Coordinates of C-alpha atoms in Angstrom, one line a residue:
Chain A
M1160 CA 104.6 66.0 51.2
T1161 CA 103.0 64.4 48.2
N1162 CA 104.4 64.6 44.7
S1163 CA 101.6 66.8 43.4
T1164 CA 102.3 69.6 45.9
M1165 CA 106.0 69.8 45.1
F1166 CA 107.1 72.8 43.1
N1167 CA 107.8 71.8 39.5
P1168 CA 109.8 74.6 37.8
F1169 CA 109.5 72.8 34.5
M1170 CA 105.8 73.2 34.5
A1171 CA 106.0 76.9 35.0
M1172 CA 108.6 77.2 32.3
T1173 CA 107.0 74.8 29.8
P1174 CA 106.3 76.6 26.6
P1175 CA 102.5 76.8 26.0
T1176 CA 101.2 73.9 24.0
P1177 CA 98.4 74.5 21.5
S1178 CA 96.0 72.5 23.7
M1179 CA 96.4 75.1 26.4
F1180 CA 94.8 77.8 24.3
M1181 CA 92.5 75.8 22.3
P1182 CA 89.1 75.0 23.6
T1183 CA 89.0 71.8 25.7
A1184 CA 88.1 68.6 24.0
E1185 CA 85.7 68.0 26.9
G1186 CA 82.1 68.1 25.7
F1187 CA 83.2 68.0 22.0
F1188 CA 80.6 65.5 21.0
E1189 CA 77.9 67.2 23.0
R1190 CA 78.6 70.5 21.2
M1191 CA 78.7 68.9 17.8
A1192 CA 75.4 67.1 18.5
A1193 CA 73.9 70.4 19.5
A1194 CA 75.0 72.2 16.3
P1195 CA 71.8 71.5 14.2
R1196 CA 69.6 72.7 17.1
M1197 CA 71.7 75.8 17.4
M1198 CA 71.4 76.5 13.7
E1199 CA 67.7 76.6 14.2
V1200 CA 68.1 79.0 17.2
A1201 CA 70.4 81.2 15.1
K1202 CA 67.8 81.3 12.2
R1203 CA 65.1 82.4 14.6
V1204 CA 67.0 85.4 15.9
K1205 CA 65.4 88.7 14.9
V1206 CA 67.2 91.9 15.5
G1207 CA 65.5 95.3 15.9
A1208 CA 62.2 93.6 16.5
T1209 CA 60.3 96.1 18.7
P1210 CA 57.2 97.0 16.8
H1211 CA 57.3 100.4 15.2
D1212 CA 55.9 102.7 12.4
V1213 CA 57.9 104.8 10.1
I1214 CA 56.6 108.3 10.7
Y1215 CA 59.0 110.3 8.5
T1216 CA 61.3 109.7 5.6
E1217 CA 63.6 112.0 3.8
D1218 CA 66.0 110.8 1.1
K1219 CA 67.3 107.6 2.7
L1220 CA 66.6 108.6 6.2
R1221 CA 63.7 107.1 8.2
V1222 CA 62.3 107.8 11.6
F1223 CA 60.8 105.0 13.6
H1224 CA 58.2 105.5 16.2
Y1225 CA 58.0 102.6 18.7
H1226 CA 54.8 101.0 20.0
S1227 CA 54.5 99.8 23.6
D1228 CA 52.0 98.1 25.8
T1229 CA 53.2 100.1 28.7
P1230 CA 51.2 103.3 29.2
K1231 CA 53.1 106.4 28.5
K1232 CA 54.1 108.5 31.5
Y1233 CA 56.0 111.3 29.9
A1234 CA 54.9 113.7 27.2
T1235 CA 58.4 114.8 26.1
P1236 CA 59.4 112.6 23.2
L1237 CA 62.8 110.9 23.1
V1238 CA 64.8 110.7 19.8
L1239 CA 67.6 108.2 19.6
C1240 CA 70.4 109.2 17.2
F1241 CA 73.0 106.6 16.2
A1242 CA 76.2 107.0 14.3
L1243 CA 76.5 106.8 10.6
V1244 CA 78.8 103.8 10.9
N1245 CA 76.9 100.5 11.2
R1246 CA 73.1 100.2 11.7
P1247 CA 71.1 101.8 14.6
Y1248 CA 69.3 98.6 15.6
I1249 CA 72.1 98.0 18.1
L1250 CA 69.9 100.1 20.4
D1251 CA 67.2 97.5 19.9
L1252 CA 69.2 94.4 19.4
L1253 CA 67.1 91.8 21.2
P1254 CA 64.1 92.2 23.5
H1255 CA 66.2 91.7 26.7
K1256 CA 69.1 93.8 25.3
S1257 CA 67.2 96.8 24.0
V1258 CA 67.7 100.4 25.1
V1259 CA 64.6 101.2 23.2
Q1260 CA 62.6 98.8 25.3
Q1261 CA 64.1 100.1 28.5
F1262 CA 62.8 103.6 27.7
L1263 CA 59.4 102.2 26.5
K1264 CA 58.9 100.2 29.7
A1265 CA 59.8 103.4 31.7
G1266 CA 56.9 105.2 29.9
F1267 CA 58.7 107.3 27.3
D1268 CA 57.6 108.0 23.8
V1269 CA 60.6 106.7 21.7
Y1270 CA 61.7 107.6 18.2
L1271 CA 64.9 106.4 16.4
I1272 CA 66.7 107.9 13.4
D1273 CA 67.8 105.4 10.8
W1274 CA 70.1 107.3 8.5
G1275 CA 69.9 104.6 5.8
T1276 CA 72.7 103.3 3.6
P1277 CA 74.5 106.0 1.6
E1278 CA 75.1 105.1 -2.1
Q1279 CA 77.6 106.6 -4.5
N1280 CA 75.3 109.6 -5.2
D1281 CA 75.2 110.4 -1.5
Q1282 CA 79.0 111.0 -1.3
H1283 CA 78.5 114.8 -1.4
L1284 CA 76.5 114.8 1.8
T1285 CA 78.4 116.7 4.5
I1286 CA 78.0 117.0 8.3
E1287 CA 75.9 120.1 7.5
H1288 CA 73.4 118.0 5.7
Y1289 CA 73.1 115.5 8.5
V1290 CA 73.0 118.0 11.4
C1291 CA 71.5 121.2 10.0
R1292 CA 69.1 119.6 7.6
Y1293 CA 68.2 116.0 8.4
M1294 CA 68.4 116.2 12.2
H1295 CA 66.6 119.5 12.3
N1296 CA 63.8 118.2 10.1
V1297 CA 63.5 115.1 12.3
M1298 CA 63.4 117.0 15.5
T1299 CA 60.8 119.4 14.2
H1300 CA 58.7 116.7 12.8
V1301 CA 58.8 114.6 16.1
A1302 CA 57.9 117.7 18.1
E1303 CA 54.9 118.4 15.8
F1304 CA 53.9 114.7 15.7
S1305 CA 54.0 114.5 19.5
G1306 CA 52.5 117.9 20.1
Q1307 CA 55.4 119.1 22.1
E1308 CA 57.7 122.1 21.8
Q1309 CA 60.8 120.3 22.8
V1310 CA 62.3 116.9 22.4
S1311 CA 64.9 114.9 24.5
L1312 CA 67.8 113.6 22.5
L1313 CA 70.1 110.6 23.0
G1314 CA 73.1 110.4 20.7
Y1315 CA 75.4 107.3 20.6
C1316 CA 79.0 107.5 19.4
M1317 CA 79.3 109.7 16.3
G1318 CA 75.5 110.3 16.7
G1319 CA 76.3 111.8 20.1
T1320 CA 78.8 114.2 18.5
F1321 CA 76.1 115.2 15.9
S1322 CA 73.6 115.6 18.8
A1323 CA 75.9 117.9 20.6
M1324 CA 76.5 119.9 17.4
Y1325 CA 72.7 120.1 16.8
T1326 CA 71.9 121.1 20.4
S1327 CA 74.5 123.9 20.2
L1328 CA 72.7 125.2 17.1
H1329 CA 69.1 124.6 18.2
Q1330 CA 69.1 124.6 22.0
E1331 CA 65.4 125.7 21.8
M1332 CA 64.4 122.3 20.4
V1333 CA 66.2 120.1 22.9
K1334 CA 64.8 119.6 26.4
N1335 CA 67.4 117.1 27.6
L1336 CA 70.6 115.9 26.0
M1337 CA 72.2 112.5 26.6
L1338 CA 75.4 111.4 25.1
M1339 CA 76.6 107.9 25.0
A1340 CA 80.2 107.1 24.3
A1341 CA 80.3 110.2 22.2
P1342 CA 83.6 111.8 21.2
V1343 CA 83.8 115.6 21.5
D1344 CA 87.6 116.1 22.1
W1345 CA 90.3 114.4 20.1
S1346 CA 93.3 116.0 21.8
D1347 CA 94.4 112.7 23.4
R1348 CA 96.8 111.6 20.7
E1349 CA 97.3 108.2 22.5
A1350 CA 93.9 106.9 21.5
L1351 CA 94.5 104.3 18.8
L1352 CA 92.0 105.7 16.2
I1353 CA 93.4 109.2 16.6
R1354 CA 96.9 107.9 16.1
W1355 CA 95.9 106.0 13.0
T1356 CA 94.2 109.0 11.5
D1357 CA 97.3 111.2 12.0
P1358 CA 97.6 113.2 8.7
K1359 CA 101.2 112.0 8.4
Y1360 CA 99.9 108.4 7.9
Y1361 CA 96.3 108.7 7.0
D1362 CA 95.4 110.1 3.6
V1363 CA 91.7 110.7 4.0
D1364 CA 91.6 112.8 0.8
G1365 CA 93.1 109.9 -1.2
I1366 CA 90.6 107.4 0.2
I1367 CA 87.5 109.6 -0.5
D1368 CA 88.7 110.8 -3.9
A1369 CA 89.3 107.2 -4.9
Y1370 CA 86.3 105.5 -3.4
G1371 CA 83.7 108.2 -3.2
N1372 CA 82.3 107.1 0.2
A1373 CA 84.3 105.7 3.1
P1374 CA 84.2 102.0 2.1
T1375 CA 82.9 99.4 4.6
H1376 CA 86.0 97.2 4.3
V1377 CA 88.2 100.1 5.4
L1378 CA 86.0 101.0 8.4
Q1379 CA 85.4 97.5 9.5
G1380 CA 89.0 96.4 9.1
A1381 CA 90.1 99.3 11.3
F1382 CA 87.5 98.5 14.0
A1383 CA 88.4 94.8 14.0
L1384 CA 92.1 95.7 14.3
L1385 CA 91.5 97.9 17.3
K1386 CA 91.1 94.7 19.4
P1387 CA 92.7 92.0 17.2
V1388 CA 93.0 89.3 19.9
A1389 CA 89.5 89.7 21.1
N1390 CA 87.9 90.0 17.7
L1391 CA 89.9 87.5 15.7
M1392 CA 90.8 84.8 18.4
E1393 CA 88.9 84.9 21.6
K1394 CA 85.5 85.4 20.0
Y1395 CA 85.7 82.1 18.2
I1396 CA 87.1 80.2 21.1
G1397 CA 84.3 81.6 23.2
F1398 CA 81.8 80.6 20.6
Y1399 CA 83.1 77.0 20.6
E1400 CA 83.1 76.7 24.3
R1401 CA 79.5 77.9 24.6
M1402 CA 78.0 76.7 21.3
N1403 CA 75.5 74.4 23.1
D1404 CA 74.1 77.3 25.1
E1405 CA 70.9 78.5 23.4
K1406 CA 70.9 82.0 25.0
F1407 CA 74.5 82.5 24.1
I1408 CA 73.9 81.5 20.5
E1409 CA 70.9 83.9 20.3
E1410 CA 73.0 86.8 21.6
F1411 CA 76.1 85.8 19.6
T1412 CA 74.1 85.6 16.3
A1413 CA 72.4 88.9 17.0
M1414 CA 75.7 90.6 17.7
E1415 CA 77.4 89.0 14.7
T1416 CA 74.5 90.1 12.5
W1417 CA 75.0 93.7 13.6
V1418 CA 78.8 93.6 13.5
N1419 CA 78.7 92.4 9.9
D1420 CA 75.9 94.6 8.7
N1421 CA 78.3 97.3 7.6
I1422 CA 77.4 100.4 5.7
P1423 CA 79.7 103.0 4.1
V1424 CA 79.8 106.6 5.4
A1425 CA 79.1 109.4 3.0
G1426 CA 82.5 110.5 1.6
E1427 CA 82.4 114.3 2.4
T1428 CA 81.0 113.6 5.9
F1429 CA 83.8 111.2 6.5
R1430 CA 86.4 113.6 5.1
Q1431 CA 85.1 116.5 7.2
F1432 CA 84.8 114.4 10.4
V1433 CA 88.3 113.0 10.1
K1434 CA 89.9 116.4 9.2
D1435 CA 87.9 118.7 11.5
C1436 CA 87.6 116.4 14.4
F1437 CA 90.2 113.7 14.5
Q1438 CA 93.0 115.7 12.9
K1439 CA 92.3 119.4 13.8
N1440 CA 90.2 118.9 16.9
L1441 CA 88.1 122.0 16.1
L1442 CA 84.9 121.1 18.0
P1443 CA 86.1 121.7 21.6
Q1444 CA 88.0 124.8 20.5
G1445 CA 84.7 126.3 19.2
K1446 CA 86.3 126.6 15.7
M1447 CA 84.1 124.1 13.8
K1448 CA 81.6 125.6 11.5
L1449 CA 78.5 124.2 9.9
K1450 CA 76.6 126.3 7.3
A1451 CA 78.9 129.2 8.2
K1452 CA 77.7 129.0 11.8
R1453 CA 80.3 128.4 14.5
I1454 CA 79.5 125.4 16.7
D1455 CA 79.8 126.7 20.2
L1456 CA 79.1 123.9 22.7
S1457 CA 78.7 126.6 25.4
N1458 CA 75.4 127.4 23.8
I1459 CA 74.1 124.2 25.4
T1460 CA 72.1 125.0 28.5
C1461 CA 69.7 122.1 28.9
P1462 CA 70.2 119.2 31.3
V1463 CA 73.1 117.0 30.1
L1464 CA 73.9 113.4 30.9
N1465 CA 77.2 112.1 29.6
L1466 CA 77.5 108.3 29.6
M1467 CA 80.9 106.8 29.1
A1468 CA 82.3 103.3 29.0
S1469 CA 85.5 102.7 31.0
N1470 CA 86.7 99.9 28.7
D1471 CA 85.8 101.7 25.5
H1472 CA 88.5 101.0 22.9
L1473 CA 86.9 103.1 20.2
V1474 CA 85.9 106.3 22.1
T1475 CA 88.0 106.7 25.2
C1476 CA 86.6 108.4 28.3
G1477 CA 89.1 111.2 27.6
Q1478 CA 87.3 112.0 24.4
S1479 CA 83.9 112.2 26.0
A1480 CA 84.5 113.6 29.5
P1481 CA 85.5 117.2 28.5
F1482 CA 81.9 117.7 27.1
N1483 CA 80.5 118.5 30.6
D1484 CA 83.0 121.3 31.0
L1485 CA 82.3 122.8 27.6
V1486 CA 78.6 123.3 28.0
S1487 CA 76.9 126.0 30.0
S1488 CA 74.3 123.7 31.5
K1489 CA 73.9 123.9 35.3
D1490 CA 72.3 120.5 35.4
R1491 CA 75.0 118.1 34.1
R1492 CA 76.0 114.7 35.1
A1493 CA 78.6 112.1 33.9
I1494 CA 78.4 108.4 34.5
T1495 CA 81.4 106.2 33.7
F1496 CA 80.1 102.6 33.5
R1497 CA 82.3 99.5 33.4
A1498 CA 81.6 98.3 29.9
G1499 CA 83.0 98.5 26.3
H1500 CA 81.8 100.7 23.5
I1501 CA 79.0 98.4 22.5
G1502 CA 78.6 96.8 25.9
L1503 CA 77.1 100.1 27.0
S1504 CA 74.0 99.4 25.0
V1505 CA 73.9 95.6 25.0
S1506 CA 75.6 94.2 28.1
S1507 CA 73.4 92.5 30.7
R1508 CA 74.9 94.6 33.5
A1509 CA 74.2 97.8 31.7
H1510 CA 70.6 96.8 31.3
K1511 CA 70.3 95.9 34.9
E1512 CA 72.3 98.8 36.5
L1513 CA 72.8 101.6 34.0
W1514 CA 69.6 102.0 32.0
P1515 CA 67.2 102.2 34.9
T1516 CA 69.3 105.0 36.3
V1517 CA 69.3 106.8 32.9
C1518 CA 65.5 106.3 32.7
D1519 CA 65.1 107.8 36.2
W1520 CA 67.3 110.8 35.3
L1521 CA 65.4 111.5 32.1
G1522 CA 62.0 111.0 33.8
E1523 CA 62.8 113.6 36.4
R1524 CA 63.5 116.1 33.6
S1525 CA 60.6 115.3 31.2
E1526 CA 57.1 116.7 31.0
K1527 CA 54.8 114.3 32.7
L1528 CA 51.4 113.3 31.1
Chain B
M968 CA 126.0 97.6 12.7
A969 CA 124.1 96.1 15.6
A970 CA 120.4 96.9 15.6
D971 CA 119.1 99.1 18.4
A972 CA 117.7 96.9 21.3
S973 CA 114.3 98.6 21.0
T974 CA 113.9 97.9 17.3
N975 CA 115.7 94.6 17.1
P976 CA 112.9 92.1 16.3
A977 CA 114.7 89.3 18.2
D978 CA 114.9 91.3 21.4
Q979 CA 111.3 92.4 21.1
F980 CA 110.2 88.8 20.6
T981 CA 112.3 87.7 23.6
K982 CA 110.7 90.4 25.8
F983 CA 107.3 89.4 24.6
W984 CA 107.9 85.7 25.3
T985 CA 109.5 86.4 28.7
D986 CA 106.6 88.6 29.8
M987 CA 104.0 86.2 28.5
M988 CA 105.6 83.2 30.3
A989 CA 105.9 85.2 33.5
Q990 CA 102.3 86.1 33.4
M991 CA 101.2 82.6 32.6
G992 CA 103.4 81.2 35.3
Q993 CA 101.8 83.6 37.8
A994 CA 98.3 82.7 36.6
A995 CA 99.1 79.0 36.9
A996 CA 100.5 79.4 40.4
H997 CA 97.5 81.5 41.6
S998 CA 94.9 79.1 40.3
G999 CA 96.5 75.9 41.6
M1000 CA 97.9 74.3 38.4
P1001 CA 99.2 70.9 39.5
G1002 CA 102.9 70.9 40.2
V1003 CA 103.2 74.7 40.2
A1004 CA 104.0 76.3 43.6
G1005 CA 102.0 73.6 45.3
N1006 CA 99.1 74.6 47.4
G1007 CA 97.3 71.3 47.7
R1008 CA 94.2 72.4 45.7
E1009 CA 95.0 70.4 42.6
S1010 CA 92.1 68.6 41.0
A1011 CA 90.5 68.3 37.6
P1012 CA 88.4 71.6 38.0
A1013 CA 91.5 73.3 39.4
Y1014 CA 93.4 72.3 36.3
T1015 CA 90.7 73.6 34.1
D1016 CA 90.6 76.9 36.0
A1017 CA 94.4 77.1 35.8
A1018 CA 94.3 76.4 32.1
K1019 CA 91.7 79.2 31.7
A1020 CA 93.7 81.6 33.8
M1021 CA 96.8 80.8 31.6
Q1022 CA 94.8 81.2 28.5
R1023 CA 93.6 84.6 29.8
A1024 CA 97.2 85.6 30.6
F1025 CA 98.2 84.6 27.1
F1026 CA 95.5 86.6 25.4
D1027 CA 96.1 89.6 27.6
S1028 CA 99.8 89.5 26.9
M1029 CA 99.1 89.1 23.1
A1030 CA 96.6 92.0 23.2
K1031 CA 99.2 94.2 25.0
Y1032 CA 101.8 93.5 22.4
F1033 CA 99.5 93.9 19.5
D1034 CA 98.4 97.3 21.0
E1035 CA 102.0 98.4 21.3
F1036 CA 102.8 97.2 17.8
M1037 CA 99.8 99.0 16.3
R1038 CA 101.0 102.3 17.8
S1039 CA 104.5 101.8 16.4
E1040 CA 106.0 103.8 13.6
Q1041 CA 106.6 100.5 11.8
F1042 CA 102.9 99.6 11.8
L1043 CA 101.8 103.1 10.9
E1044 CA 104.2 103.2 7.9
Q1045 CA 103.0 99.8 6.8
M1046 CA 99.4 101.0 7.1
K1047 CA 100.2 104.0 5.0
Q1048 CA 101.8 102.0 2.3
T1049 CA 99.0 99.5 2.2
M1050 CA 96.5 102.3 1.9
E1051 CA 98.5 104.0 -0.9
Q1052 CA 98.7 100.8 -2.8
S1053 CA 95.0 100.1 -2.4
I1054 CA 94.2 103.7 -3.6
A1055 CA 96.6 103.3 -6.6
M1056 CA 95.0 100.0 -7.5
K1057 CA 91.5 101.4 -7.3
K1058 CA 92.5 104.4 -9.5
M1059 CA 94.1 102.1 -12.0
M1060 CA 91.0 99.9 -12.2
D1061 CA 88.8 103.0 -12.5
D1062 CA 91.0 104.5 -15.2
F1063 CA 90.8 101.2 -17.1
L1064 CA 87.0 101.0 -16.7
I1065 CA 86.6 104.7 -17.7
K1066 CA 88.6 104.1 -20.9
A1067 CA 86.6 101.0 -21.7
Q1068 CA 83.3 102.6 -21.1
T1069 CA 84.2 105.8 -22.9
S1070 CA 85.2 103.8 -25.9
L1071 CA 81.8 102.1 -25.8
Q1072 CA 80.2 105.6 -25.5
S1073 CA 78.5 104.7 -22.3
P1074 CA 78.3 107.0 -19.2
V1075 CA 80.9 106.4 -16.6
R1076 CA 80.6 106.6 -12.8
G1077 CA 82.1 110.1 -12.8
D1078 CA 79.3 111.3 -15.1
V1079 CA 76.7 110.0 -12.8
E1080 CA 78.4 111.5 -9.8
D1081 CA 78.8 114.9 -11.5
L1082 CA 75.1 114.8 -12.3
A1083 CA 74.2 113.9 -8.7
H1084 CA 76.5 116.7 -7.5
L1085 CA 74.9 119.2 -9.9
L1086 CA 71.4 118.2 -8.7
R1087 CA 72.4 118.5 -5.0
G1088 CA 73.8 122.0 -5.8
I1089 CA 70.5 123.1 -7.4
E1090 CA 68.6 121.6 -4.5
E1091 CA 70.8 123.4 -2.0
R1092 CA 70.4 126.7 -3.7
L1093 CA 66.7 126.3 -3.9
F1094 CA 66.4 125.4 -0.2
D1095 CA 68.6 128.4 0.7
R1096 CA 66.4 130.7 -1.3
L1097 CA 63.2 129.1 0.2
D1098 CA 64.6 129.5 3.7
K1099 CA 65.3 133.2 3.1
L1100 CA 61.8 133.6 1.6
E1101 CA 60.3 131.9 4.7
E1102 CA 62.3 134.2 7.0
K1103 CA 61.0 137.3 5.0
V1104 CA 57.4 136.0 5.2
A1105 CA 57.7 135.4 8.9
A1106 CA 59.1 138.9 9.4
V1107 CA 56.3 140.4 7.4
E1108 CA 53.7 138.4 9.3
E1109 CA 55.2 139.5 12.6
R1110 CA 55.2 143.2 11.5
H1111 CA 51.5 142.9 10.7
G1112 CA 50.7 141.5 14.1
A1113 CA 50.0 138.0 12.8
G1114 CA 52.7 136.7 15.0
R1115 CA 50.5 137.1 18.0
D1116 CA 48.2 134.2 17.2
A1117 CA 49.4 130.7 17.9
G1118 CA 49.6 129.6 14.3
A1119 CA 51.8 132.4 13.3
S1120 CA 54.0 132.1 16.3
Q1121 CA 54.5 128.4 15.3
A1122 CA 55.5 129.5 11.8
S1123 CA 57.9 132.1 13.0
R1124 CA 59.5 129.9 15.6
S1125 CA 63.2 129.4 15.0
A1126 CA 62.5 125.7 15.2
K1127 CA 60.8 125.9 11.8
P1128 CA 62.0 122.9 9.7
S1129 CA 64.8 123.3 7.3
S1130 CA 63.7 123.5 3.7
G1131 CA 64.9 120.0 3.2
T1132 CA 61.5 118.8 4.5
R1133 CA 60.0 119.6 1.1
G1134 CA 61.5 116.4 -0.2
A1135 CA 60.3 114.5 2.9
K1136 CA 57.3 112.3 3.4
K1137 CA 55.3 112.6 6.6
R1138 CA 53.3 109.6 7.6

């Protein structure tokens, strides 16, 4: 038996040394030498670059209509609706990590709602404004623009919750509804965000009364803290280890651009969302009201596809899964994919395995040209 | 009085450290760290793999304890206090600025916000009235049989845009 194969209990018990968790010194000079080239790569990164026209504007909202070289196969237009938190170009981050391009290549006519950046004078906007007014106007305009009676709708995160609310009020406008990591049930008190927004600890009135809108530093601080080790330590070690890899730098820069491109949320919308959804969980109970109309998810009868991410730290599967039981649709499907909240839209695996399936599902339920 | 074991920081830290060391030891043993539970696979790449596995175990352990801590009463109370202090600070700053601006006879943020609120209220009332008028017109058109042609049916459709589109630009 050689020395190296002998059990060394001290090695197992040795306290971790800094070098154990720091990136290896191996390749240090190679990485440093690559830094200027990588800066150039980072500068060239362009997010949300799929060519598009703005076909509709209202206040700060804009609707993009995407161009594609692929001939259209489906007449039913598809509207993508992102959350009010952060910017919607996460759905079109890079050409090879673009949900928009996945749909375009599959032959769909794709539109995206950019809610814009709320300013101090937008603090009075409520969920009613977003769902009953802006969304309805967008859906009606897209239907008119495309010459169709109905539109397919894909809502991501809070945009998914809004899409569900909208469909329950205007089922006649929605041909197919797809939700993507969208919370609809906040009864799982173990989810970290739900715990943090417990009225005992979280004074949403105090924040909105003082700041007007939900400030970006409050929102981003909370999101970063949900995964402190990954966001504040691992990310930078990972960056160092792969900083001479051009493809990695391109993706890292695009992701960091999006993560740091924060926008506030209109104050009254935030207050209403936290109180009615996070704290009182009114939506799945059919007690939430918009413009004096009760939001009853059982009004939804169109085909439904509910996409969930099994490693989602922001919206757990438990918050999304109940949706399929709350609707009246006969054609309903749920897919739980191994990814995180953002990975659902940008991970390579999702683009290889999930989105082609989603395109097939939607294609089977859309009007063909 | 002795602190409760579950709240004693020293005990918590010991538990964290022991768990982390156990996980890292396991990771090292499984990936062939030289000198650990010898399996004869030790080499430079094996060492790197082992270090990576230990790094992973360290981060997983840290993440687990961070998660537990962030759910604790202690963290939630701290979060609440920080938020209260930040709100109080913001209000103090705002009060100071309001006094300064008022003494300079210039409008303050609240004035602009009130104005924006007022305008939004007027806009809302106008839109509501227009929506009701549209409904009445559609009903009249339907009564007179205009609803039978395609154009009228389009107008009377429940999918008719909300009045908000009046402020919108179509391109």
